[in-house]
Coordinates of C-alpha atoms and ligand atoms in Angstrom, one line a residue:
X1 CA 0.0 0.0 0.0
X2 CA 1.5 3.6 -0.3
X3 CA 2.9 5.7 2.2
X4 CA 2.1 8.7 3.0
X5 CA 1.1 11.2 0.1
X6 CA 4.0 13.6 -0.9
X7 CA 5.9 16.2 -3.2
X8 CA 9.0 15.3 -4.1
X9 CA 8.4 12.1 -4.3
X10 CA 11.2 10.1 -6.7
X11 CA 9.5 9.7 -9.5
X12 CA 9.0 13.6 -9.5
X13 CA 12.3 14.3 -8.7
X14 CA 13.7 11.7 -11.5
X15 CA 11.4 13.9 -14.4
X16 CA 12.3 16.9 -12.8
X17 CA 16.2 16.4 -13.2
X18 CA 16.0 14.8 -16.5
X19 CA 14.1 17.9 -18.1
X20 CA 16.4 20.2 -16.4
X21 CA 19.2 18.2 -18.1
X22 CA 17.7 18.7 -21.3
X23 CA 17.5 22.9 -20.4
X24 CA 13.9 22.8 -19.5
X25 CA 13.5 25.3 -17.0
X26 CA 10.2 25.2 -14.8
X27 CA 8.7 26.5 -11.5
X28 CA 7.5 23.8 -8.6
X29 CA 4.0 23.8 -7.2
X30 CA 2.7 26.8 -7.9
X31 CA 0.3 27.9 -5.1
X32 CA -0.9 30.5 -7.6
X33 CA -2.3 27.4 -10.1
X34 CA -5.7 25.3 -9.7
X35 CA -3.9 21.8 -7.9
X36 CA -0.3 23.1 -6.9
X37 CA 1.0 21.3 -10.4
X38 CA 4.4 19.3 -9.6
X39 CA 6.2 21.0 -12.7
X40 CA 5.2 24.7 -14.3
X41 CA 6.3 25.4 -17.5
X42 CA 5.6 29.2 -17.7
X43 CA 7.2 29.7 -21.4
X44 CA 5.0 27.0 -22.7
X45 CA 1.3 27.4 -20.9
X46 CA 2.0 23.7 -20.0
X47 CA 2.1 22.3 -16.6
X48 CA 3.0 18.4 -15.7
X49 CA 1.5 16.2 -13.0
X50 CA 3.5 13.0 -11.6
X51 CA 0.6 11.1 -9.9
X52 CA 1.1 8.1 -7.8
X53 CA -1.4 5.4 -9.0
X54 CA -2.8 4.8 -5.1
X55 CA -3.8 8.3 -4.2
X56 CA -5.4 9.3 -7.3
X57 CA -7.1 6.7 -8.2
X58 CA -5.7 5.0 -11.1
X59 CA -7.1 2.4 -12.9
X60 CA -4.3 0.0 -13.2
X61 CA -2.2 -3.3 -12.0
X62 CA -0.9 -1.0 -9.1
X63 CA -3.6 0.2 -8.0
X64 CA -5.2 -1.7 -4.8
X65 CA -7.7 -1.0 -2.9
X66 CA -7.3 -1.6 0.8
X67 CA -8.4 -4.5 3.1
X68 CA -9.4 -2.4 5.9
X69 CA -11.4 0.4 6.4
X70 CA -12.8 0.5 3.0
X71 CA -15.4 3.2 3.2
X72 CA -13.1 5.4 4.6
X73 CA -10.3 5.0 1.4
X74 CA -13.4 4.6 -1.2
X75 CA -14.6 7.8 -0.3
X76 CA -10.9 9.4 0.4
X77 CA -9.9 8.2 -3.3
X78 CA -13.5 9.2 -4.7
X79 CA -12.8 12.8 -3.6
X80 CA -9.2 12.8 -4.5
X81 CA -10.1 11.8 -7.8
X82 CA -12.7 14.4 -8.4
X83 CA -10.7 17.3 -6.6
X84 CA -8.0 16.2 -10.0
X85 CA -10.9 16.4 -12.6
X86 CA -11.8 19.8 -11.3
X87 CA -7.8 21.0 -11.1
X88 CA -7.7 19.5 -14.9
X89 CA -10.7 21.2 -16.1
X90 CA -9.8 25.0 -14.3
X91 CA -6.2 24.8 -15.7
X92 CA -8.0 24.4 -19.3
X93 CA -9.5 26.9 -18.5
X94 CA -6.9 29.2 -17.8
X95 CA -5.4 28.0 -21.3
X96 CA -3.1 25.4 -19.3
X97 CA -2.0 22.3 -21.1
X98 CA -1.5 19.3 -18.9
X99 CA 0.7 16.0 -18.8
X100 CA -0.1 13.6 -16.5
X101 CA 2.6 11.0 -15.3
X102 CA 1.2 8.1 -14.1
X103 CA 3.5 5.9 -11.4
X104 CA 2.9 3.1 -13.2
X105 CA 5.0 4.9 -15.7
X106 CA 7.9 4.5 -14.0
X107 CA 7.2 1.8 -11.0
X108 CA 6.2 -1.9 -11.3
X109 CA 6.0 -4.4 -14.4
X110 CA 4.6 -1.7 -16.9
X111 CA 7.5 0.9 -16.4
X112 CA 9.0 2.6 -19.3
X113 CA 12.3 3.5 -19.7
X114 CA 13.6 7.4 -18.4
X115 CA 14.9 8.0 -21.4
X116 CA 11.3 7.1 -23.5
X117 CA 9.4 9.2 -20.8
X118 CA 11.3 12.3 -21.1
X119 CA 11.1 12.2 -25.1
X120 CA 7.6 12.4 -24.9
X121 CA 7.4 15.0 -22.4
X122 CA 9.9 16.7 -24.2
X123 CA 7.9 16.3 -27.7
X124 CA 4.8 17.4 -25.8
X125 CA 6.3 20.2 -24.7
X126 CA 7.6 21.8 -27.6
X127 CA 4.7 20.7 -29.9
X128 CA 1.6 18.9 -28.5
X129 CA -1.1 21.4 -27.6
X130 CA -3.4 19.1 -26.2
X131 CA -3.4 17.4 -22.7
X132 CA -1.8 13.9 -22.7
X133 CA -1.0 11.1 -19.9
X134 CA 2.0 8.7 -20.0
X135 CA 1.1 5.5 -18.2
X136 CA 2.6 1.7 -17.9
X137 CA 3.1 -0.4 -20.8
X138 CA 0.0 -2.5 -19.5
X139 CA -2.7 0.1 -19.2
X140 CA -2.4 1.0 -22.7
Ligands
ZN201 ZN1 -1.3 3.6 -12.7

């Protein structure tokens, strides 16, 4: 089951150095932006979310639900996951364009490889205008 919910968390920090490798430059949770997005990329209206497959709900092999207490995590995931669709749909709003990044992206049987990840983040960047999500090899 997942710890406790975080920023920073690895998978985050992996993207973040590997874009900053590649001369991205970006802001970190924004308080000013609908969700606190991990990654702003003022210069590009884009923003990127790395979102652990437990706490937001994500349809997939690593997702679980819990053995215990399972009112109290339906209805904590349930509002987690609606709290995202309402983040998603303000930042389009705004004119934002979003990338999410599942975990199973980068944890577990499904995982891509860094380098495949950051290409498509990079591509997306620079010439993708509309919102995308990278998940595990499995859940596509
Ligand atoms: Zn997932």
């Amino acid at each position: 089951m997942a710890a406790i919910r975080s920023k920073n968390t690895k998978p985050e920090l992996v993207i973040r150095k590997a874009l900053h490798a590649r001369g991205f430059r970006f802001r970190l949770h924004t308080p000013k932006l609908p969700g606190k997005p991990d990654l702003v990329f003022p210069k590009y209206r884009a923003v990127i979310f790395v979102h652990g497959c437990f706490w937001h709900g994500h349809h997939c092999t690593l997702f679980r639900w819990p053995k215990t207490r399972e009112e109290f995590w339906k209805e904590k995931i349930d509002k987690n996951r609606s709290h995202d669709l309402a983040v998603m749909d303000e930042l389009a709003r705004h004119g934002w364009k979003i990338l999410l990044i599942w975990e199973c992206a980068m944890k577990g049987k499904g995982r891509k490889p860094i380098k495949d990840i950051v290409d498509t983040c990079t591509e997306w960047l620079k010439n993708n205008h509309s919102n995308k999500e990278i998940k595990g090899i499995n859940e596509e």
